[in-house]
Short mmCIF file of C-alpha atoms and ligand atoms in Angstrom, two decimals:
data_model
loop_
_atom_site.label_atom_id
_atom_site.label_comp_id
_atom_site.label_asym_id
_atom_site.label_seq_id
_atom_site.Cartn_x
_atom_site.Cartn_y
_atom_site.Cartn_z
CA MET A 1 96.08 88.70 132.31
CA ASP A 2 96.18 84.93 132.04
CA GLU A 3 96.46 82.91 129.07
CA THR A 4 92.89 82.04 128.60
CA SER A 5 91.91 85.53 128.58
CA PHE A 6 94.60 86.83 126.43
CA ALA A 7 93.66 83.84 123.89
CA ASP A 8 89.92 85.20 124.02
CA TRP A 9 90.35 88.81 123.87
CA SER A 10 93.05 88.37 121.33
CA LYS A 11 90.35 86.55 118.93
CA ARG A 12 87.79 89.22 120.10
CA ALA A 13 89.99 91.81 118.68
CA ALA A 14 90.93 89.97 115.59
CA GLU A 15 87.29 89.30 115.05
CA TRP A 16 86.36 92.86 115.53
CA GLY A 17 88.99 93.95 113.37
CA ALA A 18 87.80 91.83 110.60
CA ALA A 19 84.03 93.03 111.16
CA TYR A 20 85.30 96.87 111.14
CA ARG A 21 86.68 96.22 107.72
CA SER A 22 83.92 95.00 106.16
CA SER A 23 81.85 97.90 107.81
CA LEU A 24 83.83 100.80 106.49
CA ARG A 25 81.63 101.55 103.19
CA GLU A 26 78.80 102.21 105.69
CA ARG A 27 80.80 104.72 107.77
CA PRO A 28 81.72 108.31 107.00
CA VAL A 29 85.24 108.60 105.96
CA ARG A 30 86.28 111.43 108.15
CA ALA A 31 85.26 111.55 111.88
CA LYS A 32 81.96 113.57 112.79
CA THR A 33 83.29 114.79 115.83
CA ALA A 34 83.81 118.31 117.29
CA PRO A 35 87.26 119.26 118.85
CA GLY A 36 86.99 118.20 122.59
CA GLU A 37 84.17 115.71 122.30
CA ILE A 38 86.40 112.70 122.63
CA ALA A 39 88.45 114.08 125.28
CA ALA A 40 85.26 114.88 127.43
CA GLN A 41 84.52 111.28 127.80
CA ILE A 42 87.76 109.90 128.83
CA ALA A 43 88.25 109.92 132.44
CA ASN A 44 90.78 113.05 134.11
CA ALA A 45 92.77 110.74 136.30
CA PRO A 46 94.10 107.17 135.88
CA PRO A 47 92.06 104.37 137.44
CA GLU A 48 93.60 103.27 141.13
CA ARG A 49 92.06 99.93 140.68
CA GLY A 50 92.20 97.64 137.51
CA GLU A 51 89.18 97.33 135.25
CA SER A 52 87.47 94.59 133.44
CA MET A 53 88.35 94.03 129.72
CA GLU A 54 84.68 94.33 129.45
CA ALA A 55 84.26 97.99 130.20
CA ILE A 56 87.52 98.82 128.41
CA PHE A 57 86.41 97.14 125.32
CA ALA A 58 83.00 98.58 125.52
CA ASP A 59 84.59 102.09 126.02
CA PHE A 60 86.84 101.58 122.86
CA GLU A 61 83.93 100.76 120.89
CA ARG A 62 81.53 103.71 122.51
CA ILE A 63 83.90 106.50 122.57
CA ILE A 64 87.00 105.82 120.63
CA VAL A 65 85.88 104.18 117.28
CA PRO A 66 83.40 107.18 116.62
CA GLY A 67 86.31 109.74 116.43
CA MET A 68 88.39 107.80 114.18
CA THR A 69 88.95 108.92 110.45
CA HIS A 70 89.02 105.59 108.68
CA TRP A 71 92.20 105.58 106.79
CA GLN A 72 90.78 102.01 105.25
CA HIS A 73 87.88 102.97 103.67
CA PRO A 74 87.85 102.27 100.07
CA ARG A 75 86.84 105.98 99.85
CA PHE A 76 89.81 107.69 101.38
CA PHE A 77 90.71 110.18 98.60
CA ALA A 78 92.63 112.54 101.07
CA TYR A 79 96.24 113.09 101.34
CA PHE A 80 98.17 110.04 100.29
CA PRO A 81 96.97 106.34 101.48
CA ALA A 82 98.39 104.76 104.41
CA ASN A 83 97.30 101.44 103.46
CA ALA A 84 97.20 98.28 105.69
CA ALA A 85 96.45 95.37 103.83
CA PRO A 86 95.09 92.57 105.88
CA VAL A 87 97.85 90.07 105.21
CA SER A 88 99.73 92.93 106.80
CA VAL A 89 97.72 93.63 109.97
CA ILE A 90 98.16 89.66 110.52
CA ALA A 91 101.75 89.76 110.58
CA GLU A 92 101.62 92.68 112.90
CA TYR A 93 99.59 91.08 115.47
CA LEU A 94 102.18 88.28 115.43
CA VAL A 95 104.98 90.97 115.90
CA THR A 96 103.37 92.65 118.56
CA ALA A 97 103.14 89.33 120.34
CA MET A 98 106.44 88.36 119.88
CA ALA A 99 107.58 92.41 120.91
CA ALA A 100 110.99 92.07 120.33
CA GLN A 101 113.73 94.75 120.21
CA CYS A 102 115.30 94.02 117.06
CA MET A 103 118.18 96.64 117.24
CA LEU A 104 120.98 94.21 116.58
CA TRP A 105 121.47 90.99 114.96
CA GLN A 106 121.68 89.16 118.25
CA THR A 107 118.86 90.61 119.77
CA SER A 108 116.93 88.90 116.98
CA PRO A 109 118.66 87.56 114.08
CA ALA A 110 115.44 86.39 112.02
CA ALA A 111 114.35 89.97 112.06
CA THR A 112 117.69 91.18 111.00
CA GLU A 113 118.00 88.41 107.97
CA LEU A 114 114.58 88.92 107.05
CA GLU A 115 114.80 92.80 106.73
CA THR A 116 118.08 92.45 104.50
CA LYS A 117 116.01 89.86 102.17
CA VAL A 118 112.95 91.67 101.88
CA LEU A 119 114.52 95.13 101.21
CA ASP A 120 116.48 93.45 98.67
CA TRP A 121 113.08 91.79 97.21
CA LEU A 122 111.83 95.55 97.12
CA ARG A 123 114.84 96.93 95.49
CA GLN A 124 114.50 94.68 92.85
CA ALA A 125 110.68 95.12 92.79
CA ILE A 126 111.48 99.04 92.07
CA GLY A 127 114.12 98.56 89.64
CA LEU A 128 116.99 100.07 91.65
CA PRO A 129 119.98 98.55 90.55
CA GLU A 130 122.31 95.96 92.50
CA GLY A 131 124.61 97.81 95.00
CA PHE A 132 121.93 99.67 96.70
CA ALA A 133 121.43 98.36 100.46
CA GLY A 134 118.29 99.18 102.04
CA VAL A 135 116.98 99.74 105.65
CA ILE A 136 113.44 99.94 107.12
CA GLN A 137 112.99 103.25 108.80
CA ASP A 138 109.75 104.28 111.12
CA SER A 139 108.87 106.86 108.43
CA ALA A 140 110.37 108.99 105.27
CA SER A 141 111.01 111.93 107.89
CA SER A 142 113.44 109.70 109.48
CA SER A 143 114.93 108.30 106.01
CA THR A 144 115.33 111.95 105.30
CA LEU A 145 116.82 113.06 108.12
CA SER A 146 119.76 110.49 108.09
CA ALA A 147 120.30 111.29 104.68
CA VAL A 148 121.01 114.90 105.25
CA LEU A 149 123.20 113.97 108.18
CA VAL A 150 125.05 111.97 105.78
CA MET A 151 125.16 115.14 103.34
CA ARG A 152 126.44 116.99 106.45
CA GLU A 153 129.32 114.72 107.58
CA ARG A 154 130.41 113.93 104.06
CA ALA A 155 130.66 117.56 103.44
CA LEU A 156 132.47 118.33 106.83
CA ALA A 157 135.02 115.50 106.20
CA TRP A 158 133.37 113.53 108.94
CA LYS A 159 133.97 115.97 111.51
CA GLY A 160 130.48 117.44 112.28
CA ASN A 161 129.27 115.26 115.07
CA LYS A 162 132.20 115.74 117.09
CA ALA A 163 133.13 119.19 116.26
CA GLY A 164 129.82 120.84 116.00
CA LEU A 165 128.42 122.96 113.21
CA CYS A 166 129.96 125.94 114.95
CA ALA A 167 133.42 124.98 114.49
CA ASN A 168 132.56 124.57 110.63
CA PRO A 169 131.93 126.55 107.31
CA ARG A 170 128.30 127.08 106.61
CA LEU A 171 126.81 124.14 104.19
CA ARG A 172 124.67 124.42 101.66
CA VAL A 173 121.38 122.26 100.78
CA TYR A 174 119.49 122.50 97.73
CA SER A 175 115.84 121.50 96.64
CA SER A 176 112.84 122.79 94.73
CA ASP A 177 109.88 124.35 96.79
CA GLN A 178 107.78 121.26 96.14
CA VAL A 179 109.45 119.22 98.36
CA HIS A 180 107.88 117.89 101.64
CA THR A 181 107.82 119.62 104.73
CA SER A 182 110.01 116.51 106.30
CA ILE A 183 113.00 118.27 104.32
CA ASP A 184 112.51 121.49 105.99
CA ARG A 185 112.59 119.77 109.35
CA ALA A 186 115.65 117.46 108.53
CA ILE A 187 117.22 120.57 107.66
CA TRP A 188 116.50 122.35 110.92
CA VAL A 189 117.39 119.33 112.88
CA SER A 190 120.63 118.32 111.40
CA GLY A 191 121.56 121.95 112.49
CA ILE A 192 122.20 123.25 108.79
CA GLY A 193 119.41 125.53 109.36
CA GLU A 194 116.44 126.78 107.32
CA ASP A 195 118.75 129.92 105.70
CA ASN A 196 120.83 127.44 104.05
CA LEU A 197 118.33 125.42 102.53
CA VAL A 198 118.47 126.89 98.85
CA ARG A 199 115.27 126.69 97.12
CA ILE A 200 115.63 126.30 93.44
CA PRO A 201 112.82 127.29 91.23
CA VAL A 202 111.01 124.98 88.98
CA LYS A 203 109.71 124.70 85.42
CA GLY A 204 107.56 123.15 83.11
CA GLU A 205 104.44 120.66 83.71
CA LYS A 206 106.09 118.30 85.84
CA ARG A 207 107.49 121.32 88.26
CA SER A 208 110.85 120.11 88.10
CA MET A 209 113.80 121.81 89.59
CA ASP A 210 115.43 123.98 87.12
CA CYS A 211 118.73 122.41 86.92
CA ALA A 212 120.59 125.12 85.44
CA ALA A 213 119.57 127.67 88.31
CA LEU A 214 120.67 124.64 90.60
CA GLU A 215 124.31 124.69 88.95
CA ALA A 216 124.63 128.47 88.96
CA ALA A 217 123.57 128.40 92.88
CA ILE A 218 125.99 125.97 93.71
CA ILE A 219 128.92 128.05 91.90
CA ARG A 220 127.75 131.30 93.64
CA ASP A 221 127.70 129.54 96.99
CA LYS A 222 131.04 127.94 96.65
CA GLU A 223 132.47 131.37 95.71
CA ALA A 224 130.77 132.95 98.55
CA GLY A 225 132.59 130.41 100.74
CA TYR A 226 129.80 128.04 101.50
CA VAL A 227 130.18 124.52 101.35
CA PRO A 228 127.59 122.81 99.24
CA ALA A 229 126.40 119.34 100.94
CA GLY A 230 123.66 117.71 98.92
CA VAL A 231 120.81 117.80 96.80
CA ILE A 232 117.23 116.66 97.85
CA ALA A 233 115.19 115.82 94.98
CA CYS A 234 111.37 114.57 94.66
CA THR A 235 109.44 112.08 92.39
CA GLY A 236 105.82 112.63 93.41
CA GLY A 237 105.70 115.95 95.48
CA THR A 238 102.97 115.94 98.09
CA SER A 239 100.98 118.94 96.75
CA THR A 240 100.91 118.26 93.14
CA GLY A 241 102.94 115.37 92.18
CA ALA A 242 106.32 117.42 91.25
CA CYS A 243 108.95 115.13 89.71
CA ASP A 244 112.25 116.23 89.48
CA ASP A 245 114.86 115.18 86.62
CA ILE A 246 116.53 113.09 88.36
CA ALA A 247 119.14 112.15 85.89
CA GLU A 248 119.92 115.86 85.51
CA VAL A 249 119.89 116.75 89.26
CA VAL A 250 122.30 113.84 89.54
CA ARG A 251 124.51 114.98 86.78
CA VAL A 252 124.86 118.43 88.06
CA ALA A 253 125.28 117.42 91.71
CA HIS A 254 127.70 114.71 91.26
CA ALA A 255 129.93 117.11 88.81
CA HIS A 256 130.16 119.27 92.12
CA GLY A 257 130.70 116.57 94.44
CA LEU A 258 127.23 116.93 96.21
CA TYR A 259 125.10 113.92 97.65
CA VAL A 260 121.73 113.17 96.16
CA HIS A 261 118.58 111.99 98.05
CA VAL A 262 115.62 111.08 96.12
CA ASP A 263 112.19 111.48 98.35
CA ALA A 264 109.59 109.09 96.68
CA ALA A 265 107.68 108.47 99.59
CA TRP A 266 104.47 108.25 97.95
CA ALA A 267 105.09 107.70 94.18
CA GLY A 268 107.91 104.95 95.02
CA ALA A 269 105.46 102.42 95.31
CA ALA A 270 104.21 102.65 91.47
CA MET A 271 107.77 101.74 90.65
CA ILE A 272 107.03 98.37 90.60
CA CYS A 273 105.29 98.88 87.58
CA GLU A 274 108.19 99.10 84.92
CA GLU A 275 105.80 101.76 82.78
CA PHE A 276 105.99 104.44 85.45
CA ARG A 277 109.99 104.38 86.19
CA SER A 278 110.43 107.12 83.65
CA LEU A 279 109.43 109.53 86.27
CA TRP A 280 112.30 108.69 88.11
CA ALA A 281 114.87 108.11 85.01
CA GLY A 282 118.33 108.56 86.60
CA VAL A 283 117.52 107.40 90.07
CA ASP A 284 120.01 104.34 89.77
CA GLN A 285 122.58 107.16 89.90
CA ALA A 286 121.26 108.76 93.11
CA ASP A 287 123.30 108.04 96.60
CA SER A 288 119.94 107.47 98.70
CA VAL A 289 116.43 107.13 97.98
CA VAL A 290 113.44 106.52 100.03
CA PHE A 291 109.83 105.29 99.56
CA ASN A 292 107.30 104.37 101.84
CA PRO A 293 105.52 100.65 101.50
CA HIS A 294 103.22 101.97 104.41
CA LYS A 295 101.59 104.34 101.86
CA TRP A 296 100.47 102.88 98.52
CA LEU A 297 101.97 99.53 98.51
CA GLY A 298 99.71 98.40 101.67
CA ALA A 299 102.59 97.63 104.54
CA GLN A 300 100.66 98.42 107.79
CA PHE A 301 102.06 101.94 109.21
CA ASP A 302 105.17 102.22 109.98
CA CYS A 303 107.43 101.22 106.97
CA SER A 304 109.63 103.45 105.17
CA ALA A 305 112.40 101.99 102.92
CA HIS A 306 115.57 103.70 102.79
CA PHE A 307 117.90 102.55 100.13
CA VAL A 308 121.37 103.96 100.00
CA ARG A 309 124.33 103.30 97.65
CA SER A 310 126.97 103.56 100.35
CA PRO A 311 125.79 101.83 103.73
CA ASP A 312 129.11 102.80 105.18
CA ASP A 313 128.73 106.26 104.95
CA LEU A 314 125.24 105.98 106.61
CA VAL A 315 127.35 103.88 109.64
CA ARG A 316 130.23 106.12 109.94
CA THR A 317 127.33 109.19 110.61
CA LEU A 318 124.85 107.32 112.85
CA ALA A 319 126.73 104.16 114.72
CA ILE A 320 127.73 104.66 118.20
CA LYS A 321 128.85 101.19 119.40
CA PRO A 322 129.04 101.60 123.09
CA GLU A 323 130.58 98.88 124.80
CA TYR A 324 127.57 97.04 126.01
CA LEU A 325 126.36 96.91 122.20
CA LYS A 326 128.93 95.14 120.72
CA THR A 327 128.27 91.56 119.02
CA HIS A 328 131.76 90.19 120.16
CA GLY A 329 133.55 88.48 117.40
CA ARG A 330 130.58 88.44 114.67
CA ASP A 331 131.98 90.74 112.08
CA GLY A 332 129.88 90.75 108.82
CA ILE A 333 126.60 90.97 110.67
CA ILE A 334 124.24 93.82 110.11
CA ASN A 335 123.23 95.97 113.34
CA TYR A 336 120.21 97.93 111.67
CA SER A 337 120.29 100.16 114.70
CA GLU A 338 123.63 101.71 113.40
CA TRP A 339 122.06 102.63 110.51
CA THR A 340 119.13 104.88 111.80
CA VAL A 341 118.73 107.72 114.38
CA PRO A 342 116.52 105.47 116.54
CA LEU A 343 118.21 103.01 118.64
CA GLY A 344 115.30 100.44 119.28
CA ARG A 345 113.18 99.03 116.54
CA ARG A 346 110.37 96.97 115.81
CA PHE A 347 110.37 94.04 113.55
CA ARG A 348 108.85 95.46 110.81
CA ALA A 349 110.29 93.19 107.92
CA LEU A 350 107.58 90.51 108.54
CA LYS A 351 104.53 92.31 107.32
CA LEU A 352 106.94 93.42 104.16
CA TRP A 353 107.37 89.63 103.76
CA PHE A 354 103.75 88.60 104.30
CA LEU A 355 102.46 91.12 102.08
CA LEU A 356 104.94 90.61 99.28
CA ARG A 357 104.11 86.84 99.29
CA PHE A 358 100.62 86.64 99.67
CA HIS A 359 99.89 89.34 96.83
CA GLY A 360 102.91 88.97 94.67
CA LEU A 361 104.07 91.55 92.63
CA GLU A 362 101.19 90.87 89.94
CA GLY A 363 98.64 91.50 92.45
CA LEU A 364 100.49 94.97 93.79
CA LYS A 365 100.92 95.79 90.21
CA ALA A 366 97.21 95.03 89.21
CA MET A 367 96.37 97.49 92.11
CA ILE A 368 98.41 100.31 91.49
CA ARG A 369 97.64 100.34 87.58
CA ASN A 370 94.05 100.48 88.31
CA HIS A 371 94.19 103.29 90.67
CA VAL A 372 96.10 105.28 87.97
CA ALA A 373 93.71 104.21 85.32
CA TRP A 374 90.45 105.17 87.68
CA ALA A 375 91.80 108.49 88.64
CA GLN A 376 92.71 109.66 85.10
CA LYS A 377 89.26 108.48 83.82
CA LEU A 378 87.89 110.70 87.07
CA ALA A 379 89.80 113.58 85.91
CA GLU A 380 88.39 113.40 82.31
CA ARG A 381 85.02 113.06 83.44
CA LEU A 382 85.41 116.28 85.47
CA ARG A 383 87.51 117.99 82.83
CA ARG A 384 84.27 117.42 80.37
CA GLN A 385 82.12 119.36 83.00
CA ASP A 386 81.63 122.93 82.00
CA ASP A 387 81.94 124.06 85.62
CA PHE A 388 85.00 122.25 86.69
CA GLU A 389 88.67 122.94 85.86
CA ILE A 390 91.32 120.43 86.02
CA VAL A 391 94.55 122.30 87.53
CA ILE A 392 96.95 119.64 87.53
CA ASP A 393 96.74 116.80 85.28
CA PRO A 394 97.14 113.42 86.89
CA VAL A 395 100.68 112.27 87.96
CA LEU A 396 99.96 108.62 88.53
CA SER A 397 96.85 108.59 90.57
CA LEU A 398 97.22 111.92 92.11
CA PHE A 399 95.43 115.12 90.41
CA SER A 400 93.96 118.75 91.44
CA PHE A 401 90.65 120.44 90.50
CA ARG A 402 88.74 123.21 91.12
CA HIS A 403 85.09 124.06 90.86
CA LEU A 404 84.14 127.21 88.88
CA GLY A 405 81.35 128.35 91.31
CA ALA A 406 80.35 131.94 91.95
CA GLY A 407 82.14 134.42 94.04
CA ASP A 408 85.62 134.21 95.46
CA LEU A 409 86.97 130.92 93.98
CA ASP A 410 89.45 130.34 96.77
CA ALA A 411 86.43 130.58 99.39
CA HIS A 412 84.12 128.49 97.16
CA ASN A 413 86.29 125.91 96.50
CA LEU A 414 87.29 125.46 100.52
CA ALA A 415 83.09 125.52 101.15
CA LEU A 416 83.04 122.90 98.58
CA ILE A 417 85.56 120.53 100.26
CA ASP A 418 84.22 121.25 103.74
CA ALA A 419 80.46 120.31 102.77
CA ILE A 420 82.11 117.27 100.83
CA ASN A 421 83.68 115.72 103.76
CA ASP A 422 80.95 116.52 106.33
CA ASP A 423 78.66 114.74 103.81
CA GLY A 424 81.12 111.56 104.64
CA ARG A 425 80.63 109.59 101.38
CA ILE A 426 84.10 110.65 100.24
CA TYR A 427 87.21 112.31 102.06
CA LEU A 428 89.31 114.85 99.67
CA THR A 429 92.08 117.37 101.04
CA GLN A 430 92.88 120.90 99.33
CA THR A 431 96.45 122.15 98.58
CA ARG A 432 97.66 125.58 97.11
CA VAL A 433 98.49 125.95 93.46
CA ASP A 434 100.36 128.89 92.58
CA GLY A 435 98.96 130.50 95.54
CA ARG A 436 95.17 129.36 94.64
CA ILE A 437 92.91 126.64 96.50
CA ALA A 438 92.99 123.48 94.55
CA ILE A 439 90.93 120.19 95.69
CA ARG A 440 93.19 117.30 95.66
CA PHE A 441 92.14 113.82 94.69
CA GLN A 442 94.21 110.71 94.88
CA ALA A 443 93.17 107.16 94.41
CA GLY A 444 95.17 104.87 96.45
CA GLN A 445 93.19 102.89 98.93
CA PHE A 446 93.66 98.93 98.79
CA ASP A 447 90.25 97.74 98.70
CA MET A 448 88.95 100.55 96.17
CA ALA A 449 86.85 99.39 93.41
CA GLU A 450 86.03 101.66 90.31
CA GLU A 451 82.42 102.39 91.57
CA ASP A 452 84.24 104.35 94.35
CA ALA A 453 85.45 106.49 91.89
CA ASP A 454 82.17 106.78 90.38
CA THR A 455 80.81 107.75 93.66
CA ALA A 456 83.50 110.22 94.06
CA PHE A 457 82.38 111.83 90.62
CA GLU A 458 78.44 111.82 91.82
CA VAL A 459 79.48 113.37 95.27
CA ILE A 460 81.55 116.06 93.81
CA THR A 461 79.20 117.02 91.27
CA GLU A 462 76.04 116.84 93.22
CA ILE A 463 77.47 119.05 96.14
CA ALA A 464 79.12 121.46 93.91
CA LYS A 465 75.37 122.04 92.14
CA SER A 466 73.86 122.12 95.65
CA LEU A 467 76.46 124.94 96.62
CA ASP A 468 75.67 126.79 93.45
CA ARG A 469 72.25 126.73 94.23
CA VAL A 470 72.57 128.33 97.75
CA ALA A 471 75.09 130.83 96.49
C1 PLP B 501 104.07 111.22 102.84
C2 PLP B 501 105.55 112.03 102.43
C3 PLP B 501 106.15 112.41 103.22
C4 PLP B 501 106.44 111.91 104.77
O1 PLP B 501 106.44 110.58 104.88
P1 PLP B 501 106.41 110.02 106.72
O2 PLP B 501 106.47 108.64 106.60
O3 PLP B 501 104.88 110.45 106.99
O4 PLP B 501 107.45 111.08 107.42
C5 PLP B 501 107.56 112.61 102.70
N1 PLP B 501 108.05 113.08 101.59
C6 PLP B 501 106.81 112.97 100.57
C7 PLP B 501 106.80 113.26 99.08
C8 PLP B 501 105.56 112.33 101.14
O5 PLP B 501 104.42 112.05 100.18
#
């Protein structure tokens, strides 16, 4: 592609992106397509001859876009948000154009130095004390995996990487049953094994780990010859927003020499608002904390912020330093690839820098406070309806509810959620609470306005009524 067409098509792509964003309210949030419908429109073999950009772009609009679920839609209330504020998209255009591999300081000094700075901005923004150092990972799953690997190596006196696990005593890691599935996978991948992830029962409205049970389990395991390695606590669990009592978890864990990792992938963004920090009181004592600026905060996916109290432990666990990667004679510089499992790294700090500068903490705090207020107001409106119940009260901007329709409530609520998502004006997902289906609602899309919560109320109550009439 020559320079002129590169410039022309880049402009066209940018213009398409802007028009797309402004058209979102008119589109159904969830893709209206049946399995296989998109694949059926794609050639079975690669073209021998190059094709024109006109043809490629036309097919993008014709085939691909209708098969997309619109995560930047202001009425996306499913899962958790994956916000990409326009300013972070612009930063990504620039990063994509430069396309640097930022694995070592010397492979792009600006990427490394900016990463150090903006992660320290984030550390201050969420109220973590000095002494925590941050690194950008691709996902909370990878951040948690790194933390679990550190737990493993610490507990095995740094011999696990070399000797493997079969040469070593069995490790134990503890968490509640409210943690994300990425914790299970980190336990599998690290070789610790699911049988050694001890699930501690939860108690109370916040569904927090019972710390007396945690301590009893650690003591029991030690007596039985296991080596307890660490605890994974959560602030804002995915299903219902469960929050462990971090201060108490840390107290128990540290008394027994265990490493503590806190998964706040979603809720961490809200900690830029001082009034929400009581949800993770005690986090300043944790060893490792992850939160995803690519969720609520607005930094285009992927961007997971992993903070650790001891980067040395992380580097000791993950750095290999083959000869060809050594940055001779430059001691004191950071090679972030030694802090993560993958070697190659994209330049992810630029979008954070653009985002934080453009919106300022003030702008981002206002957005988060609005989302929390609107979700709470919607929960109250639904609570006042005779035929709805709030299953889990709002934790920040997440709550779950159930429609008290006719017949089997699980089947009825699954049918309701399907009907709502087929309607297309809003998008919701479900979860199970104590074994029974509940509908989740989270407010968090970057461009959401208060009217969008009103629309959610109208759609939910209108479709619930229409289902009742059919039944
Ligand atoms: C979303 C989420 C994750 C997984 O995040 P990825 O970045 O997709 O790996 C982990 N934990 C919690 C609590 C989450 O909400």
